[in-house]
PDB file of C-alpha atoms in Angstrom:
ATOM      1  CA  UNK A1440      59.535  25.360 -64.810  1.00  0.00           C
ATOM      2  CA  UNK A1441      62.658  25.157 -62.458  1.00  0.00           C
ATOM      3  CA  UNK A1442      61.965  28.733 -61.276  1.00  0.00           C
ATOM      4  CA  UNK A1443      58.477  27.702 -60.281  1.00  0.00           C
ATOM      5  CA  UNK A1444      59.576  24.546 -58.449  1.00  0.00           C
ATOM      6  CA  UNK A1445      62.061  26.643 -56.516  1.00  0.00           C
ATOM      7  CA  UNK A1446      59.544  29.144 -55.655  1.00  0.00           C
ATOM      8  CA  UNK A1447      57.067  26.486 -54.541  1.00  0.00           C
ATOM      9  CA  UNK A1448      59.879  24.970 -52.267  1.00  0.00           C
ATOM     10  CA  UNK A1449      60.593  28.268 -50.764  1.00  0.00           C
ATOM     11  CA  UNK A1450      56.722  28.830 -50.079  1.00  0.00           C
ATOM     12  CA  UNK A1451      56.665  25.516 -48.404  1.00  0.00           C
ATOM     13  CA  UNK A1452      59.462  26.291 -45.994  1.00  0.00           C
ATOM     14  CA  UNK A1453      58.071  29.630 -45.314  1.00  0.00           C
ATOM     15  CA  UNK A1454      54.730  28.275 -44.223  1.00  0.00           C
ATOM     16  CA  UNK A1455      56.329  25.610 -41.962  1.00  0.00           C
ATOM     17  CA  UNK A1456      58.368  28.365 -40.216  1.00  0.00           C
ATOM     18  CA  UNK A1457      55.532  30.809 -39.727  1.00  0.00           C
ATOM     19  CA  UNK A1458      55.786  30.538 -35.964  1.00  0.00           C
ATOM     20  CA  UNK A1459      59.425  31.463 -35.705  1.00  0.00           C
ATOM     21  CA  UNK A1460      59.558  34.487 -33.694  1.00  0.00           C
ATOM     22  CA  UNK A1461      63.053  34.846 -32.359  1.00  0.00           C
ATOM     23  CA  UNK A1462      65.934  36.473 -34.201  1.00  0.00           C
ATOM     24  CA  UNK A1463      68.953  34.118 -34.418  1.00  0.00           C
ATOM     25  CA  UNK A1464      72.383  35.562 -33.993  1.00  0.00           C
ATOM     26  CA  UNK A1465      74.322  35.251 -37.230  1.00  0.00           C
ATOM     27  CA  UNK A1466      77.489  33.534 -36.386  1.00  0.00           C
ATOM     28  CA  UNK A1467      79.041  32.771 -39.698  1.00  0.00           C
ATOM     29  CA  UNK A1468      82.261  34.589 -40.458  1.00  0.00           C
ATOM     30  CA  UNK A1469      81.337  35.658 -43.944  1.00  0.00           C
ATOM     31  CA  UNK A1470      80.875  38.968 -45.540  1.00  0.00           C
ATOM     32  CA  UNK A1471      77.427  40.413 -46.250  1.00  0.00           C
ATOM     33  CA  UNK A1472      76.565  39.539 -49.796  1.00  0.00           C
ATOM     34  CA  UNK A1473      75.985  42.461 -52.247  1.00  0.00           C
ATOM     35  CA  UNK A1474      72.575  43.873 -52.798  1.00  0.00           C
ATOM     36  CA  UNK A1475      71.925  46.286 -55.567  1.00  0.00           C
ATOM     37  CA  UNK A1476      68.414  46.350 -56.991  1.00  0.00           C
ATOM     38  CA  UNK A1477      65.848  48.749 -58.255  1.00  0.00           C
ATOM     39  CA  UNK A1478      62.500  49.389 -56.677  1.00  0.00           C
ATOM     40  CA  UNK A1479      59.319  49.559 -58.336  1.00  0.00           C
ATOM     41  CA  UNK A1480      59.782  53.284 -59.462  1.00  0.00           C
ATOM     42  CA  UNK A1481      63.177  52.375 -60.968  1.00  0.00           C
ATOM     43  CA  UNK A1482      65.309  53.838 -58.236  1.00  0.00           C
ATOM     44  CA  UNK A1483      68.625  51.792 -57.557  1.00  0.00           C
ATOM     45  CA  UNK A1484      69.154  50.670 -54.016  1.00  0.00           C
ATOM     46  CA  UNK A1485      72.570  49.515 -52.943  1.00  0.00           C
ATOM     47  CA  UNK A1486      72.994  48.003 -49.440  1.00  0.00           C
ATOM     48  CA  UNK A1487      76.438  49.731 -49.129  1.00  0.00           C
ATOM     49  CA  UNK A1488      74.426  53.182 -49.179  1.00  0.00           C
ATOM     50  CA  UNK A1489      72.784  52.284 -45.984  1.00  0.00           C
ATOM     51  CA  UNK A1490      75.841  52.037 -43.776  1.00  0.00           C
ATOM     52  CA  UNK A1491      75.200  53.697 -40.463  1.00  0.00           C
ATOM     53  CA  UNK A1492      71.661  52.406 -40.310  1.00  0.00           C
ATOM     54  CA  UNK A1493      70.048  49.170 -39.175  1.00  0.00           C
ATOM     55  CA  UNK A1494      68.496  47.644 -42.176  1.00  0.00           C
ATOM     56  CA  UNK A1495      65.990  44.697 -42.261  1.00  0.00           C
ATOM     57  CA  UNK A1496      66.564  43.025 -45.635  1.00  0.00           C
ATOM     58  CA  UNK A1497      63.573  40.711 -46.360  1.00  0.00           C
ATOM     59  CA  UNK A1498      63.162  38.187 -49.098  1.00  0.00           C
ATOM     60  CA  UNK A1499      59.490  37.664 -49.913  1.00  0.00           C
ATOM     61  CA  UNK A1500      56.897  36.765 -52.572  1.00  0.00           C
ATOM     62  CA  UNK A1501      53.334  37.792 -53.387  1.00  0.00           C
ATOM     63  CA  UNK A1502      52.015  34.219 -52.846  1.00  0.00           C
ATOM     64  CA  UNK A1503      53.576  33.723 -49.565  1.00  0.00           C
ATOM     65  CA  UNK A1504      50.835  33.974 -46.911  1.00  0.00           C
ATOM     66  CA  UNK A1505      53.191  34.745 -43.916  1.00  0.00           C
ATOM     67  CA  UNK A1506      54.534  37.555 -46.142  1.00  0.00           C
ATOM     68  CA  UNK A1507      51.321  39.132 -46.760  1.00  0.00           C
ATOM     69  CA  UNK A1508      50.305  38.760 -42.947  1.00  0.00           C
ATOM     70  CA  UNK A1509      53.357  40.482 -41.582  1.00  0.00           C
ATOM     71  CA  UNK A1510      53.621  43.402 -43.822  1.00  0.00           C
ATOM     72  CA  UNK A1511      51.293  45.563 -41.622  1.00  0.00           C
ATOM     73  CA  UNK A1512      53.465  44.710 -38.684  1.00  0.00           C
ATOM     74  CA  UNK A1513      56.553  46.032 -40.760  1.00  0.00           C
ATOM     75  CA  UNK A1514      54.598  49.275 -41.318  1.00  0.00           C
ATOM     76  CA  UNK A1515      54.045  49.670 -37.638  1.00  0.00           C
ATOM     77  CA  UNK A1516      57.719  48.642 -36.976  1.00  0.00           C
ATOM     78  CA  UNK A1517      58.875  51.598 -39.135  1.00  0.00           C
ATOM     79  CA  UNK A1518      56.812  53.944 -36.841  1.00  0.00           C
ATOM     80  CA  UNK A1519      58.175  52.536 -33.791  1.00  0.00           C
ATOM     81  CA  UNK A1520      61.771  52.638 -35.083  1.00  0.00           C
ATOM     82  CA  UNK A1521      61.371  56.213 -36.220  1.00  0.00           C
ATOM     83  CA  UNK A1522      63.849  57.522 -33.636  1.00  0.00           C
ATOM     84  CA  UNK A1523      66.723  55.488 -34.921  1.00  0.00           C
ATOM     85  CA  UNK A1524      68.330  55.178 -38.340  1.00  0.00           C
ATOM     86  CA  UNK A1525      66.427  52.152 -39.608  1.00  0.00           C
ATOM     87  CA  UNK A1526      65.358  51.032 -43.080  1.00  0.00           C
ATOM     88  CA  UNK A1527      63.485  48.029 -44.539  1.00  0.00           C
ATOM     89  CA  UNK A1528      64.424  46.852 -47.980  1.00  0.00           C
ATOM     90  CA  UNK A1529      62.016  44.091 -49.039  1.00  0.00           C
ATOM     91  CA  UNK A1530      63.281  41.974 -52.000  1.00  0.00           C
ATOM     92  CA  UNK A1531      60.674  40.271 -54.063  1.00  0.00           C
ATOM     93  CA  UNK A1532      61.771  36.843 -55.240  1.00  0.00           C
ATOM     94  CA  UNK A1533      61.657  36.416 -58.926  1.00  0.00           C
ATOM     95  CA  UNK A1534      58.176  37.792 -59.842  1.00  0.00           C
ATOM     96  CA  UNK A1535      57.154  40.265 -62.460  1.00  0.00           C
ATOM     97  CA  UNK A1536      56.670  43.912 -61.791  1.00  0.00           C
ATOM     98  CA  UNK A1537      52.942  43.416 -62.627  1.00  0.00           C
ATOM     99  CA  UNK A1538      52.444  40.811 -59.969  1.00  0.00           C
ATOM    100  CA  UNK A1539      54.310  42.878 -57.338  1.00  0.00           C
ATOM    101  CA  UNK A1540      52.497  46.117 -58.224  1.00  0.00           C
ATOM    102  CA  UNK A1541      49.083  44.444 -57.643  1.00  0.00           C
ATOM    103  CA  UNK A1542      50.223  43.051 -54.403  1.00  0.00           C
ATOM    104  CA  UNK A1543      51.682  46.469 -53.149  1.00  0.00           C
ATOM    105  CA  UNK A1544      48.363  48.186 -54.188  1.00  0.00           C
ATOM    106  CA  UNK A1545      46.522  45.692 -51.874  1.00  0.00           C
ATOM    107  CA  UNK A1546      48.846  45.455 -48.917  1.00  0.00           C
ATOM    108  CA  UNK A1547      50.320  48.963 -49.023  1.00  0.00           C
ATOM    109  CA  UNK A1548      53.748  48.502 -47.540  1.00  0.00           C
ATOM    110  CA  UNK A1549      55.301  51.768 -46.451  1.00  0.00           C
ATOM    111  CA  UNK A1550      59.002  50.736 -47.187  1.00  0.00           C
ATOM    112  CA  UNK A1551      61.015  50.025 -50.187  1.00  0.00           C
ATOM    113  CA  UNK A1552      60.077  47.006 -52.397  1.00  0.00           C
ATOM    114  CA  UNK A1553      62.942  45.837 -54.583  1.00  0.00           C
ATOM    115  CA  UNK A1554      62.729  43.873 -57.545  1.00  0.00           C
ATOM    116  CA  UNK A1555      64.740  40.692 -58.330  1.00  0.00           C
ATOM    117  CA  UNK A1556      63.148  39.168 -61.388  1.00  0.00           C
ATOM    118  CA  UNK A1557      66.131  37.092 -62.251  1.00  0.00           C
ATOM    119  CA  UNK A1558      66.403  35.637 -58.581  1.00  0.00           C
ATOM    120  CA  UNK A1559      70.234  36.251 -58.454  1.00  0.00           C
ATOM    121  CA  UNK A1560      70.006  37.738 -55.152  1.00  0.00           C
ATOM    122  CA  UNK A1561      68.354  34.507 -53.830  1.00  0.00           C
ATOM    123  CA  UNK A1562      71.406  32.664 -54.695  1.00  0.00           C
ATOM    124  CA  UNK A1563      73.856  35.306 -53.476  1.00  0.00           C
ATOM    125  CA  UNK A1564      72.048  35.425 -50.000  1.00  0.00           C
ATOM    126  CA  UNK A1565      71.377  31.595 -49.808  1.00  0.00           C
ATOM    127  CA  UNK A1566      67.733  32.185 -49.294  1.00  0.00           C
ATOM    128  CA  UNK A1567      65.659  28.945 -48.852  1.00  0.00           C
ATOM    129  CA  UNK A1568      62.467  30.129 -47.200  1.00  0.00           C
ATOM    130  CA  UNK A1569      59.854  32.935 -47.712  1.00  0.00           C
ATOM    131  CA  UNK A1570      60.079  35.174 -45.826  1.00  0.00           C
ATOM    132  CA  UNK A1571      63.844  35.175 -45.141  1.00  0.00           C
ATOM    133  CA  UNK A1572      64.958  38.122 -43.060  1.00  0.00           C
ATOM    134  CA  UNK A1573      68.510  39.592 -42.354  1.00  0.00           C
ATOM    135  CA  UNK A1574      69.204  42.348 -39.916  1.00  0.00           C
ATOM    136  CA  UNK A1575      72.204  44.381 -40.871  1.00  0.00           C
ATOM    137  CA  UNK A1576      74.015  46.511 -38.421  1.00  0.00           C
ATOM    138  CA  UNK A1577      75.383  50.076 -39.002  1.00  0.00           C
ATOM    139  CA  UNK A1578      78.714  48.658 -40.107  1.00  0.00           C
ATOM    140  CA  UNK A1579      76.944  46.601 -42.834  1.00  0.00           C
ATOM    141  CA  UNK A1580      77.401  43.206 -41.213  1.00  0.00           C
ATOM    142  CA  UNK A1581      74.627  40.596 -40.891  1.00  0.00           C
ATOM    143  CA  UNK A1582      73.868  40.379 -37.090  1.00  0.00           C
ATOM    144  CA  UNK A1583      70.579  38.306 -36.934  1.00  0.00           C
ATOM    145  CA  UNK A1584      68.437  36.099 -39.147  1.00  0.00           C
ATOM    146  CA  UNK A1585      64.935  34.962 -39.021  1.00  0.00           C
ATOM    147  CA  UNK A1586      63.289  32.515 -41.451  1.00  0.00           C
ATOM    148  CA  UNK A1587      59.447  32.662 -41.433  1.00  0.00           C
ATOM    149  CA  UNK A1588      56.721  35.171 -40.487  1.00  0.00           C
ATOM    150  CA  UNK A1589      56.807  37.242 -37.361  1.00  0.00           C
ATOM    151  CA  UNK A1590      54.885  40.278 -35.825  1.00  0.00           C
ATOM    152  CA  UNK A1591      57.814  42.802 -36.472  1.00  0.00           C
ATOM    153  CA  UNK A1592      56.246  45.371 -34.235  1.00  0.00           C
ATOM    154  CA  UNK A1593      56.577  43.364 -31.036  1.00  0.00           C
ATOM    155  CA  UNK A1594      58.293  45.175 -28.223  1.00  0.00           C
ATOM    156  CA  UNK A1595      60.879  42.458 -27.900  1.00  0.00           C
ATOM    157  CA  UNK A1596      61.922  42.794 -31.489  1.00  0.00           C
ATOM    158  CA  UNK A1597      61.920  46.512 -31.403  1.00  0.00           C
ATOM    159  CA  UNK A1598      63.983  46.603 -28.191  1.00  0.00           C
ATOM    160  CA  UNK A1599      66.569  44.199 -29.658  1.00  0.00           C
ATOM    161  CA  UNK A1600      66.897  46.334 -32.870  1.00  0.00           C
ATOM    162  CA  UNK A1601      67.223  49.509 -30.887  1.00  0.00           C
ATOM    163  CA  UNK A1602      69.908  48.079 -28.696  1.00  0.00           C
ATOM    164  CA  UNK A1603      71.841  47.166 -31.916  1.00  0.00           C
ATOM    165  CA  UNK A1604      71.472  50.664 -33.102  1.00  0.00           C
ATOM    166  CA  UNK A1605      72.999  51.955 -29.816  1.00  0.00           C
ATOM    167  CA  UNK A1606      76.084  49.980 -30.132  1.00  0.00           C
TER     168      UNK A1606
END
């Protein structure tokens, strides 16, 4: 019951933030939380293994309308970022593998979908909205955040991420 209330609260905040389009500089002087989860195929992904790359860590859910709408733009973003070391790790928030697999078969994301059925990473990353996005620099530090849906393949966002990769 508590899990469902938490997820509904996250959904509410996600919908109210759908028009947030600007990355916000992350200014907190805190270390990047750990992230070590398995994907739908059982492969373990550890954020530490992605040092040297720009990583978009997104927390999302199948019932989140902005999440569903923006995944095609994330696929396009992957193509536009092909000339820089870049990965997307999309973390499902507390749903079952069956729910996520059905969603993936419909939406067809072309990036890693990680499972967090327990919801532990939500607490570790202090996620309060769906989708919640964190841009990690090549050194493994959070540089930008964005809460709510966005068109990830916009030239403005692509340029900002490519500039981060060039630093």
